[in-house]
Every structure is written in C-alpha cells, then in structure tokens.
Short mmCIF file of C-alpha atoms and ligand atoms in Angstrom, two decimals:
data_model
loop_
_atom_site.label_atom_id
_atom_site.label_comp_id
_atom_site.label_asym_id
_atom_site.label_seq_id
_atom_site.Cartn_x
_atom_site.Cartn_y
_atom_site.Cartn_z
CA MET Q 1 -50.63 19.91 88.43
CA ARG Q 2 -46.90 19.48 87.81
CA THR Q 3 -44.31 16.78 88.46
CA THR Q 4 -41.10 15.63 86.66
CA THR Q 5 -42.24 12.32 85.54
CA ILE Q 6 -45.59 10.57 85.06
CA ILE Q 7 -45.82 6.88 85.00
CA ILE Q 8 -49.11 5.65 83.43
CA GLY Q 9 -50.08 2.12 84.86
CA ALA Q 10 -49.64 0.42 88.35
CA GLY Q 11 -48.84 -2.97 87.33
CA GLN Q 12 -45.32 -4.51 88.03
CA ALA Q 13 -43.83 -2.44 85.09
CA GLY Q 14 -45.10 0.92 86.47
CA LEU Q 15 -44.35 0.01 90.11
CA ALA Q 16 -40.68 -1.17 89.17
CA MET Q 17 -40.06 2.04 87.49
CA SER Q 18 -41.44 4.12 90.39
CA ARG Q 19 -38.81 2.37 92.51
CA CYS Q 20 -35.94 3.05 90.30
CA LEU Q 21 -36.99 6.80 89.92
CA ALA Q 22 -37.37 7.01 93.66
CA GLU Q 23 -33.77 5.70 94.06
CA CYS Q 24 -32.65 8.53 91.75
CA SER Q 25 -34.78 11.11 93.68
CA ILE Q 26 -36.82 11.75 90.65
CA ASP Q 27 -40.17 13.44 91.54
CA HIS Q 28 -42.99 11.38 90.00
CA VAL Q 29 -46.54 10.13 90.20
CA VAL Q 30 -48.13 6.77 89.03
CA LEU Q 31 -51.44 7.30 87.48
CA GLU Q 32 -53.72 4.20 87.64
CA ARG Q 33 -57.11 3.95 86.16
CA GLY Q 34 -58.11 1.15 88.64
CA GLU Q 35 -56.19 -0.04 91.54
CA VAL Q 36 -52.49 -1.45 92.00
CA ALA Q 37 -52.46 -4.78 89.91
CA ASN Q 38 -55.70 -3.94 88.15
CA SER Q 39 -55.03 -6.23 85.26
CA TRP Q 40 -54.58 -9.16 87.63
CA LYS Q 41 -57.66 -8.26 89.56
CA LYS Q 42 -60.04 -7.61 86.55
CA GLU Q 43 -58.74 -9.29 83.55
CA ARG Q 44 -57.76 -12.90 84.62
CA TRP Q 45 -59.91 -16.08 85.26
CA ASP Q 46 -60.42 -17.48 88.75
CA SER Q 47 -58.21 -20.65 88.58
CA LEU Q 48 -55.34 -19.01 86.94
CA ARG Q 49 -52.05 -19.52 88.67
CA LEU Q 50 -48.81 -17.86 87.69
CA LEU Q 51 -46.81 -20.03 85.24
CA THR Q 52 -43.60 -18.58 86.72
CA PRO Q 53 -42.39 -20.09 90.13
CA ASN Q 54 -42.60 -17.89 93.24
CA TRP Q 55 -38.81 -17.19 93.34
CA GLN Q 56 -39.07 -15.73 89.85
CA SER Q 57 -40.75 -12.47 90.93
CA ARG Q 58 -37.78 -10.50 91.67
CA LEU Q 59 -38.54 -6.73 91.63
CA PRO Q 60 -36.31 -3.85 92.59
CA GLY Q 61 -36.11 -3.68 96.40
CA TYR Q 62 -38.55 -6.72 96.76
CA ARG Q 63 -38.72 -10.40 96.30
CA TYR Q 64 -40.54 -13.67 97.46
CA GLU Q 65 -39.61 -14.75 100.95
CA GLY Q 66 -42.24 -17.33 101.63
CA GLY Q 67 -41.66 -21.09 102.29
CA ASP Q 68 -42.70 -22.15 98.94
CA PRO Q 69 -40.22 -20.70 96.32
CA ASP Q 70 -41.06 -23.41 93.72
CA GLY Q 71 -44.79 -23.00 93.93
CA TYR Q 72 -47.07 -20.84 91.60
CA ARG Q 73 -49.27 -17.98 92.87
CA THR Q 74 -52.87 -17.82 92.58
CA MET Q 75 -54.49 -14.66 91.49
CA PRO Q 76 -55.26 -13.53 94.89
CA GLU Q 77 -51.62 -14.10 96.01
CA THR Q 78 -50.32 -12.26 92.81
CA ILE Q 79 -52.51 -9.26 93.67
CA ALA Q 80 -51.42 -9.29 97.31
CA PHE Q 81 -47.73 -9.59 96.19
CA LEU Q 82 -47.93 -6.50 94.11
CA GLU Q 83 -50.00 -4.61 96.53
CA ARG Q 84 -47.46 -5.27 99.17
CA TYR Q 85 -44.73 -4.11 96.77
CA ALA Q 86 -46.49 -0.90 96.14
CA GLU Q 87 -46.69 -0.33 99.90
CA VAL Q 88 -43.10 -1.37 100.70
CA ILE Q 89 -41.65 1.06 98.17
CA SER Q 90 -44.25 3.75 98.93
CA ALA Q 91 -45.15 4.12 95.40
CA PRO Q 92 -46.94 7.52 94.79
CA VAL Q 93 -49.89 5.77 93.05
CA GLN Q 94 -52.91 7.85 92.30
CA SER Q 95 -55.60 5.18 91.65
CA GLN Q 96 -58.87 5.54 89.89
CA THR Q 97 -57.46 7.97 87.57
CA LYS Q 98 -57.73 7.29 83.93
CA VAL Q 99 -55.48 8.87 81.42
CA THR Q 100 -57.51 10.03 78.55
CA SER Q 101 -54.72 11.80 76.54
CA VAL Q 102 -50.94 12.38 76.47
CA SER Q 103 -49.69 15.25 74.22
CA ASN Q 104 -46.63 17.20 73.55
CA ASN Q 105 -46.28 20.64 75.22
CA ASP Q 106 -43.32 23.21 75.41
CA ALA Q 107 -41.87 21.75 78.42
CA GLY Q 108 -42.47 18.06 77.80
CA TYR Q 109 -45.97 16.52 78.10
CA LYS Q 110 -49.42 17.24 79.05
CA VAL Q 111 -51.23 14.28 80.56
CA THR Q 112 -54.96 14.64 80.76
CA THR Q 113 -57.02 12.40 83.15
CA ASP Q 114 -60.53 12.04 84.17
CA ARG Q 115 -59.42 13.87 87.52
CA GLY Q 116 -57.36 16.84 86.05
CA GLU Q 117 -54.37 17.62 84.07
CA TRP Q 118 -50.79 17.06 84.68
CA HIS Q 119 -47.63 18.66 83.11
CA CYS Q 120 -44.29 16.83 83.22
CA ARG Q 121 -40.88 16.49 81.37
CA ALA Q 122 -40.94 12.75 81.05
CA VAL Q 123 -43.66 10.06 80.80
CA VAL Q 124 -43.50 6.24 81.08
CA LEU Q 125 -46.12 4.18 79.32
CA ALA Q 126 -46.60 1.21 81.50
CA THR Q 127 -50.09 0.37 80.55
CA GLY Q 128 -49.54 -3.17 79.70
CA ALA Q 129 -49.26 -5.33 76.60
CA CYS Q 130 -52.48 -7.23 76.97
CA ASN Q 131 -55.26 -4.47 77.02
CA ILE Q 132 -57.41 -5.67 74.16
CA PRO Q 133 -57.92 -9.43 73.14
CA LEU Q 134 -56.97 -10.16 69.60
CA VAL Q 135 -60.03 -11.71 67.77
CA PRO Q 136 -59.40 -12.86 64.23
CA ALA Q 137 -61.69 -11.43 61.50
CA VAL Q 138 -63.13 -14.81 60.84
CA ALA Q 139 -65.23 -14.35 64.14
CA ASP Q 140 -67.47 -12.09 61.99
CA ALA Q 141 -68.70 -15.09 60.13
CA LEU Q 142 -69.79 -17.08 63.22
CA PRO Q 143 -73.33 -18.43 62.80
CA PRO Q 144 -75.89 -16.84 65.21
CA GLY Q 145 -76.35 -18.71 68.57
CA ILE Q 146 -72.70 -19.29 69.11
CA GLU Q 147 -71.23 -17.14 71.79
CA SER Q 148 -67.77 -15.57 71.49
CA VAL Q 149 -65.62 -15.36 74.69
CA THR Q 150 -62.17 -13.90 75.35
CA PRO Q 151 -59.75 -14.57 78.21
CA ASP Q 152 -60.13 -11.07 79.86
CA ARG Q 153 -63.97 -11.73 80.17
CA TYR Q 154 -63.76 -15.27 81.29
CA LYS Q 155 -63.85 -16.12 84.97
CA ASN Q 156 -64.94 -19.99 85.19
CA PRO Q 157 -66.69 -22.53 83.08
CA ASP Q 158 -70.01 -21.91 84.88
CA GLN Q 159 -70.51 -18.68 82.93
CA LEU Q 160 -70.55 -20.78 79.67
CA GLU Q 161 -73.54 -22.41 77.95
CA GLU Q 162 -73.80 -26.18 78.33
CA GLY Q 163 -72.41 -27.78 75.25
CA GLY Q 164 -69.34 -27.96 73.03
CA VAL Q 165 -66.61 -25.52 73.18
CA MET Q 166 -64.06 -24.68 70.52
CA VAL Q 167 -60.96 -22.92 72.07
CA VAL Q 168 -58.89 -21.21 69.31
CA GLY Q 169 -55.16 -20.90 70.17
CA PRO Q 170 -52.80 -23.38 71.83
CA SER Q 171 -50.54 -21.26 73.78
CA ALA Q 172 -50.42 -20.67 77.62
CA SER Q 173 -53.98 -19.37 77.85
CA GLY Q 174 -55.49 -21.61 75.37
CA ILE Q 175 -54.22 -24.95 76.81
CA GLN Q 176 -55.07 -23.95 80.33
CA ILE Q 177 -58.55 -22.94 79.39
CA ALA Q 178 -59.10 -25.93 77.15
CA ASP Q 179 -58.08 -28.16 80.15
CA GLU Q 180 -60.41 -26.56 82.61
CA ILE Q 181 -63.55 -26.28 80.38
CA HIS Q 182 -63.13 -29.82 79.26
CA ARG Q 183 -62.85 -30.99 82.85
CA SER Q 184 -66.08 -29.16 83.51
CA GLY Q 185 -67.98 -31.61 81.18
CA ARG Q 186 -68.13 -29.45 78.05
CA PRO Q 187 -66.47 -31.29 75.18
CA VAL Q 188 -63.56 -29.11 73.87
CA THR Q 189 -62.14 -28.75 70.48
CA LEU Q 190 -58.74 -27.01 70.40
CA SER Q 191 -57.69 -25.23 67.10
CA VAL Q 192 -54.04 -25.20 66.93
CA GLY Q 193 -51.58 -23.01 65.16
CA GLU Q 194 -48.01 -22.19 65.92
CA HIS Q 195 -47.04 -23.02 69.57
CA ILE Q 196 -44.11 -23.68 71.68
CA ARG Q 197 -44.12 -26.80 73.67
CA VAL Q 198 -42.03 -27.21 76.65
CA PRO Q 199 -41.98 -29.58 79.70
CA ARG Q 200 -42.79 -28.15 83.12
CA LEU Q 201 -40.00 -30.03 84.69
CA TYR Q 202 -36.88 -31.02 83.09
CA ARG Q 203 -34.13 -33.10 84.59
CA GLY Q 204 -35.88 -32.52 87.96
CA ARG Q 205 -35.86 -28.67 87.70
CA ASP Q 206 -38.53 -26.23 86.65
CA LEU Q 207 -38.21 -25.11 82.93
CA GLU Q 208 -38.06 -21.54 84.10
CA TRP Q 209 -35.18 -22.34 86.46
CA TRP Q 210 -33.12 -23.67 83.46
CA MET Q 211 -34.12 -20.77 81.20
CA ASP Q 212 -33.15 -18.24 83.95
CA ALA Q 213 -29.81 -19.94 84.93
CA ALA Q 214 -28.77 -20.61 81.25
CA GLY Q 215 -29.21 -16.91 80.52
CA VAL Q 216 -32.10 -17.57 77.93
CA LEU Q 217 -34.24 -15.12 79.61
CA ASP Q 218 -31.59 -12.39 79.77
CA GLU Q 219 -30.95 -12.46 76.03
CA ARG Q 220 -31.12 -8.86 74.86
CA TYR Q 221 -33.24 -7.18 72.18
CA ASP Q 222 -30.06 -6.17 70.30
CA GLU Q 223 -28.53 -9.34 70.35
CA VAL Q 224 -31.20 -11.56 68.43
CA ASP Q 225 -31.25 -11.93 64.67
CA ASP Q 226 -34.77 -11.00 64.13
CA ILE Q 227 -36.28 -8.88 66.96
CA ASN Q 228 -39.69 -8.37 65.19
CA ARG Q 229 -40.17 -12.15 65.09
CA ALA Q 230 -38.77 -12.66 68.57
CA ARG Q 231 -41.40 -9.99 69.88
CA ASN Q 232 -44.31 -11.98 68.14
CA VAL Q 233 -43.56 -15.64 69.24
CA PRO Q 234 -46.37 -17.19 71.12
CA SER Q 235 -46.26 -17.71 74.82
CA LEU Q 236 -44.72 -21.23 76.20
CA GLN Q 237 -47.15 -23.96 76.71
CA LEU Q 238 -46.86 -23.78 80.51
CA ALA Q 239 -49.23 -23.87 83.45
CA GLY Q 240 -48.70 -23.46 87.21
CA SER Q 241 -50.28 -26.27 89.37
CA ASP Q 242 -49.46 -28.06 92.59
CA ASP Q 243 -48.52 -31.21 90.92
CA ARG Q 244 -46.27 -29.33 88.48
CA ARG Q 245 -47.51 -31.49 85.66
CA THR Q 246 -46.79 -30.66 82.01
CA LEU Q 247 -49.81 -29.46 80.07
CA ASP Q 248 -49.47 -29.98 76.38
CA LEU Q 249 -51.43 -31.22 73.45
CA ASN Q 250 -50.72 -34.85 74.41
CA SER Q 251 -52.08 -34.36 77.97
CA LEU Q 252 -55.09 -32.65 76.42
CA THR Q 253 -55.82 -35.40 73.88
CA SER Q 254 -55.43 -37.94 76.79
CA ILE Q 255 -58.42 -36.40 78.56
CA GLY Q 256 -60.54 -36.41 75.38
CA VAL Q 257 -59.90 -32.80 73.98
CA LYS Q 258 -60.11 -32.96 70.00
CA ILE Q 259 -57.15 -31.26 68.39
CA VAL Q 260 -57.72 -29.74 65.01
CA GLY Q 261 -55.63 -27.48 62.69
CA ARG Q 262 -55.43 -23.73 62.57
CA LEU Q 263 -58.81 -22.07 62.18
CA ALA Q 264 -58.58 -20.66 58.60
CA ASN Q 265 -62.12 -19.78 57.79
CA ILE Q 266 -65.71 -20.01 58.88
CA ARG Q 267 -68.31 -20.42 55.94
CA ASP Q 268 -71.89 -21.33 55.76
CA GLY Q 269 -71.77 -22.25 59.55
CA LYS Q 270 -68.71 -24.61 58.95
CA ALA Q 271 -65.30 -24.00 60.46
CA GLN Q 272 -62.40 -24.71 58.03
CA PHE Q 273 -59.08 -25.86 59.33
CA SER Q 274 -55.76 -25.67 57.83
CA GLY Q 275 -54.04 -28.93 56.89
CA SER Q 276 -50.87 -27.99 58.65
CA LEU Q 277 -51.48 -29.48 62.01
CA LYS Q 278 -48.95 -32.35 61.79
CA ASN Q 279 -46.32 -30.17 60.47
CA LEU Q 280 -46.86 -27.44 63.16
CA CYS Q 281 -46.73 -30.19 65.87
CA ALA Q 282 -43.44 -31.73 64.43
CA LEU Q 283 -42.01 -28.28 64.28
CA SER Q 284 -42.95 -27.47 67.81
CA ASP Q 285 -41.28 -30.83 69.01
CA LEU Q 286 -38.21 -29.97 67.10
CA LYS Q 287 -38.00 -26.52 68.75
CA MET Q 288 -38.53 -27.92 72.22
CA ASN Q 289 -35.75 -30.61 71.68
CA ARG Q 290 -33.40 -27.67 70.37
CA LEU Q 291 -34.10 -25.81 73.45
CA LEU Q 292 -33.62 -28.83 75.76
CA ASN Q 293 -30.32 -29.52 73.89
CA THR Q 294 -29.12 -25.96 74.72
CA ILE Q 295 -30.02 -26.67 78.39
CA ASP Q 296 -28.10 -29.94 78.25
CA GLU Q 297 -25.04 -28.37 76.86
CA TRP Q 298 -25.20 -25.55 79.40
CA ALA Q 299 -25.62 -28.18 82.20
CA THR Q 300 -22.52 -30.04 81.03
CA GLU Q 301 -20.36 -26.88 80.54
CA ASN Q 302 -21.35 -25.78 84.08
CA GLY Q 303 -20.64 -29.19 85.79
CA LEU Q 304 -24.30 -29.80 86.70
CA ASP Q 305 -24.64 -33.22 85.17
CA GLY Q 306 -23.90 -35.00 88.38
CA GLU Q 307 -26.45 -32.87 90.38
CA VAL Q 308 -29.46 -33.20 88.10
CA ASP Q 309 -31.45 -36.11 86.51
CA PRO Q 310 -30.01 -37.40 83.23
CA PRO Q 311 -31.29 -35.87 79.89
CA HIS Q 312 -34.57 -37.01 78.55
CA ARG Q 313 -37.07 -36.33 75.72
CA LEU Q 314 -40.84 -36.19 75.65
CA GLU Q 315 -42.99 -38.35 73.58
CA PRO Q 316 -43.69 -36.62 70.21
CA THR Q 317 -46.99 -34.86 69.95
CA ARG Q 318 -49.59 -37.36 68.92
CA VAL Q 319 -51.72 -36.25 65.96
CA GLU Q 320 -54.60 -38.23 64.09
CA ALA Q 321 -53.58 -39.48 60.78
CA ALA Q 322 -56.09 -37.51 59.12
CA PRO Q 323 -57.32 -34.73 61.33
CA PRO Q 324 -60.69 -33.08 60.20
CA LEU Q 325 -60.31 -30.03 57.84
CA GLN Q 326 -63.93 -29.00 58.46
CA MET Q 327 -66.49 -29.02 61.23
CA ASP Q 328 -70.20 -28.11 61.20
CA LEU Q 329 -70.38 -25.64 64.16
CA VAL Q 330 -74.11 -25.66 64.57
CA GLY Q 331 -74.72 -29.46 63.70
CA GLY Q 332 -71.42 -30.36 65.72
CA GLY Q 333 -73.00 -28.91 69.01
CA ILE Q 334 -70.55 -26.01 69.35
CA ARG Q 335 -72.18 -23.43 71.67
CA THR Q 336 -69.12 -21.21 72.44
CA ILE Q 337 -65.89 -20.22 70.74
CA PHE Q 338 -63.17 -19.12 72.93
CA TRP Q 339 -60.57 -16.84 71.45
CA ALA Q 340 -57.28 -17.46 73.05
CA THR Q 341 -55.65 -15.77 70.13
CA GLY Q 342 -53.40 -13.17 71.88
CA PHE Q 343 -53.69 -9.56 73.09
CA ARG Q 344 -52.61 -6.15 71.93
CA PRO Q 345 -52.06 -2.81 73.84
CA ASP Q 346 -54.50 0.04 73.68
CA TYR Q 347 -52.98 3.52 72.81
CA ALA Q 348 -56.23 5.24 71.86
CA TRP Q 349 -55.35 7.94 74.46
CA LEU Q 350 -51.81 8.60 73.01
CA ASP Q 351 -51.73 11.86 71.09
CA VAL Q 352 -48.01 11.97 70.38
CA PRO Q 353 -47.13 10.84 66.79
CA VAL Q 354 -45.11 7.77 67.93
CA LEU Q 355 -47.24 4.85 66.54
CA ASP Q 356 -46.18 3.02 63.41
CA ARG Q 357 -48.57 1.67 60.63
CA LYS Q 358 -49.47 -1.31 62.67
CA GLY Q 359 -50.27 0.98 65.76
CA ARG Q 360 -47.24 -0.13 67.69
CA VAL Q 361 -45.04 2.42 69.71
CA ARG Q 362 -41.90 3.11 67.79
CA HIS Q 363 -38.91 2.63 70.18
CA ASP Q 364 -35.45 1.37 70.62
CA GLY Q 365 -35.42 -1.00 73.83
CA GLY Q 366 -38.07 1.11 75.45
CA VAL Q 367 -36.63 4.54 74.63
CA VAL Q 368 -39.61 5.87 72.61
CA ASP Q 369 -39.11 7.89 69.43
CA SER Q 370 -40.21 11.20 71.26
CA PRO Q 371 -37.73 12.67 73.77
CA GLY Q 372 -38.47 11.97 77.43
CA MET Q 373 -41.06 9.23 76.69
CA TYR Q 374 -40.47 5.58 77.73
CA LEU Q 375 -42.16 2.28 77.20
CA MET Q 376 -42.26 -0.65 79.70
CA GLY Q 377 -43.92 -4.27 79.87
CA MET Q 378 -43.89 -5.21 76.15
CA PRO Q 379 -42.76 -8.51 74.83
CA PHE Q 380 -38.87 -8.58 74.39
CA LEU Q 381 -38.84 -4.84 75.01
CA ARG Q 382 -35.09 -5.09 76.19
CA ARG Q 383 -34.87 -8.77 77.16
CA ARG Q 384 -36.52 -11.97 76.62
CA LYS Q 385 -38.14 -11.53 80.14
CA SER Q 386 -39.28 -8.14 79.63
CA SER Q 387 -42.99 -8.80 79.72
CA LEU Q 388 -42.63 -11.02 82.74
CA ILE Q 389 -42.86 -9.83 86.50
CA ASP Q 390 -39.24 -10.85 86.69
CA GLY Q 391 -38.26 -8.79 83.87
CA ALA Q 392 -39.65 -5.50 84.98
CA GLY Q 393 -36.69 -4.78 87.28
CA SER Q 394 -33.73 -4.82 84.78
CA ASP Q 395 -35.64 -2.98 82.15
CA ALA Q 396 -36.67 -0.27 84.82
CA ARG Q 397 -33.16 0.02 85.80
CA ASP Q 398 -31.89 0.60 82.20
CA LEU Q 399 -34.61 2.97 81.36
CA SER Q 400 -34.59 5.01 84.51
CA GLU Q 401 -30.90 5.62 83.89
CA HIS Q 402 -31.60 6.81 80.45
CA LEU Q 403 -34.40 8.98 81.83
CA VAL Q 404 -32.21 10.64 84.48
CA SER Q 405 -29.55 11.44 81.87
CA TYR Q 406 -32.33 12.80 79.58
CA LEU Q 407 -33.44 15.11 82.49
CA ASP Q 408 -29.93 16.25 83.23
CA ASP Q 409 -29.27 17.35 79.51
C1 FAD X 501 -53.44 -14.64 81.26
C2 FAD X 501 -51.89 -14.12 81.42
C3 FAD X 501 -51.16 -14.80 82.33
C4 FAD X 501 -49.84 -14.33 82.71
N1 FAD X 501 -49.05 -15.00 83.54
C5 FAD X 501 -47.84 -14.60 83.85
C6 FAD X 501 -46.97 -15.26 84.72
O1 FAD X 501 -47.37 -16.42 85.20
N2 FAD X 501 -45.85 -14.76 85.16
C7 FAD X 501 -45.37 -13.58 84.59
O2 FAD X 501 -44.20 -13.09 85.01
N3 FAD X 501 -46.11 -12.90 83.63
C8 FAD X 501 -47.35 -13.29 83.27
N4 FAD X 501 -48.02 -12.66 82.31
C9 FAD X 501 -47.53 -11.50 81.76
C10 FAD X 501 -47.35 -10.24 82.47
O3 FAD X 501 -46.74 -10.36 83.72
C11 FAD X 501 -48.82 -9.67 82.82
O4 FAD X 501 -49.45 -9.28 81.63
C12 FAD X 501 -48.78 -8.29 83.54
O5 FAD X 501 -50.08 -7.90 83.91
C13 FAD X 501 -47.99 -7.29 82.88
O6 FAD X 501 -47.69 -6.23 83.80
P1 FAD X 501 -47.52 -4.74 83.31
O7 FAD X 501 -47.22 -3.85 84.43
O8 FAD X 501 -46.61 -4.53 82.11
O9 FAD X 501 -48.99 -4.52 82.73
P2 FAD X 501 -50.43 -4.49 83.51
O10 FAD X 501 -50.32 -5.31 84.68
O11 FAD X 501 -51.33 -4.66 82.43
O12 FAD X 501 -50.62 -2.99 84.19
C14 FAD X 501 -50.96 -1.93 83.36
C15 FAD X 501 -51.75 -1.05 84.22
O13 FAD X 501 -52.07 0.19 83.49
C16 FAD X 501 -53.31 0.55 83.74
N5 FAD X 501 -53.79 1.39 82.74
C17 FAD X 501 -54.05 1.04 81.42
N6 FAD X 501 -54.45 2.07 80.74
C18 FAD X 501 -54.60 3.08 81.47
C19 FAD X 501 -54.80 4.44 81.32
N7 FAD X 501 -55.29 5.02 80.23
N8 FAD X 501 -54.78 5.29 82.44
C20 FAD X 501 -54.42 4.78 83.61
N9 FAD X 501 -54.07 3.58 83.83
C21 FAD X 501 -54.10 2.76 82.83
C22 FAD X 501 -54.05 -0.64 84.03
O14 FAD X 501 -55.31 -0.55 84.69
C23 FAD X 501 -53.14 -1.59 84.50
O15 FAD X 501 -53.13 -1.66 85.99
C24 FAD X 501 -49.42 -13.03 82.22
C25 FAD X 501 -50.18 -12.32 81.28
C26 FAD X 501 -51.44 -12.79 80.98
C27 FAD X 501 -52.32 -12.03 80.09
#
C-alpha cells in the first residue's frame, strides 16, 4: 500500500498532525495499534483527572465548548474529547494496526505493520513520550514479597495488597497516587527527589491560566539556555479536582503521608534515602517563588493588579528536623513499592539510524535527522507546552509546513 505520509499514533499529537496535513491536502494515513486515545484508555488510572483545565485543550479546528471551562476532565471525558476530535476532522485512522518496523527505502520509508506494509515519502512519529515506565535499577534489590507497581498498570488502590506502600517520585503522578492510596487506608511513605511545587490557584486564577497568559508555555526550544535540561525537568506538582485544591508535600503530610528523601539504594532489605530532602524542598520553594514573581511582574506590566487577588506566598514545605535515612522495608510493613519515576518512549520498531546513545531520537525541534521524518509529542519538542494536549496544535502547524516544503523539493 502506498500513501504520501504515514502518521504513527492516534493520540492528540497524531490527530493534530492529521488535521494540519489535511488542510494542506497531503494524502496520509494514521496507523494506531489500539484505538484513538489508546494511552488514555489503557494506561491511566481510574480516578485520574487532567491537570490542565478544560479550556486548555485547544486543537487545530477543535476546542472545548462546554459549560465548565475551568473544570478538569475525567478519563472518560478525555477519551470522548479525542474520539470526537478524530470524528470532526475525519482523521483517516487505521486502528488495531501495530507498526513493527520503519525503515528507509528508495522513495522514502517502508512502514511494516501487523496488517501489511506501507510505502510513503514522509513519516511522523507520534507514538508518545510515555510508553515505558522508568524504574530505577535499585528495584532489582527489592526483598521478596514486596510488589512493584508502575502508573501504567495501576487502576485503583483495591488492586494493591493491604499494608504499607512506598511511592517513589513526588511529581504529578506520584503525589496524586500517594494521596489516593493513603486515603484508601494504606499508610504511604513518599520518597522525594527533585520536584516542582506550584499552587493550583494563584491570585484567584488557575496556575495554567497564568503560565499560558504570561507566555511561559509558549517559550521555544531555541530560546532556552539549556534545552537538554529543560526537556528533563519533572512535571509540575498539580492535580485536577472539583475543589481545585493545591496538592503538595504539605497537604500530603497533613493527612499523614510520611515524607523521606530520594531513594538512593536498597541493601539487605533496607531502603536508604539521601540526606538532601531539606535542601530539595527549599530549592523547590525557591523556584516556585521565582515563578510567582515572574507572574506578578507580568500582571503589573499588563495592568491586571486591580482585577485579580493580591500576591501571596505559600507556607514553606514542612520537613522533619531529622528525616530518616533508612527504612526496613520488610519489618516496616511495606507491601508495595510504587514507581512514579517517569516514563520513556519505545522505539524498538524504528529501524532508521536516528537514535542517539541514550536511545533518544535525534531531531531539531521535531525535524528528525532523516529527511522526511518528523517527531511529535515529546517534552519541550518545540515549546514548553509540546507534550500537553494544548501544545500539539502549534507544533503540528510548524512541522506540517516543514513537511510540505520537504515534499515540494
Ligand atoms: C499520567 C499522565 C497524565 C497526564 N495528564 C495530562 C494533562 O492533564 N494535560 C495534558 O495536556 N497532558 C497530560 N499528559 C501528557 C500528554 O498529554 C499525554 O501523555 C498524551 O497521551 C500524549 O499524547 P501523544 O499523542 O503525544 O501520545 P499518546 O497519547 O501516547 O499517543 C500515542 C499513540 O501511539 C500509539 N502507538 C504507540 N506505538 C505504536 C506502534 N508501534 N504502532 C502503532 N501505534 C502505536 C499508542 O497506542 C497511542 O495511541 C499526561 C500524561 C500522563 C502520563
């Protein structure tokens, strides 16, 4: 089979690209191993709500038009939103089609799937940034009888053994899961490394509103000092809920979650934590205040001070005077370790030599180091918002323009 462009993946990134290619009359097919919004359907937990408000899901030719722009979508609502988008833009999705190999051929690329072979001039990799959970090597030293769980396999606390849970990782997934599991009656210890603390609401508006309005989310990949660092920063400590509450280490300790340092090692059944907890929390508070200063300056410059609440600061993160540096996992009653330690993409099927030593695709703002190949949906691909639903549209516009000029050459 032959088409001009193959898009691999029917999440928001692949769908936004499909819409932009259709606008340019570029013949294409979207190959999807599952169904539209497969990752949202299969790899997220039951209670998850988007941490981005409803208004912040603007896609090319589609946006939220319901009566609750400031609410946060549940998973069924998120899936329905993307399914509807695919319908509205008539995306040519071929579902239940897994790509097993992409390789070069004379005219461009050969894309092999479990339902046949495609030939195309251009290919867009929109298979997602979160295919495989990252589990640190210390997991190999876990004593027998302690179960490892990762966010993609987690649905709700009922699937966990009764007893203590250690959640490793204090970013968006880790804090949400620590909160939910602790409330289910299983005592939670949260191991805390680098994290970015932010309030849900600031001066009466959603933090995402401020970051969007002040242009923070539009910052471009070629404008930041250290793009490698920017692409690896942890996700913001945010959660979507009806009461729009801030979820941070203070709110977790106030319900009884125990906060310990970064998990450095597991030896003889004992978890060892680094002694940097206080410093990490102080640094996170400092960075949050820097962001709030930027927001305050922007509000003043733009004449908003009279319209919004006055500036305020959050209480510093509370940390025990001498947090434990070690914990006996077996004797301490830990039955489950939850690895909320991030994800990586899976390119096992990519047979074009574009991966660097760390297995990342070499690209310049999504233009891959192989003519006619493009990448979508990675953190800070072209803008700070690139991996968000709201970021897919602008990246798809830029990259589809590049793709069209490549085809015209
Ligand atoms: C827990 C969690 C919460 C998040 N919350 C938010 C949020 O609140 N707001 C927000 O804007 N963003 C959020 N994100 C970030 C981002 O929006 C999601 O990760 C989103 O799923 C990324 O969309 P995507 O299209 O880039 O990739 P995906 O949605 O992962 O889509 C990739 C598609 O490619 C398919 N695929 C993969 N490999 C193959 C193959 N070999 N052959 C064929 N098809 C293949 C997959 O089945 C999948 O459907 C969250 C991410 C996570 C992990």
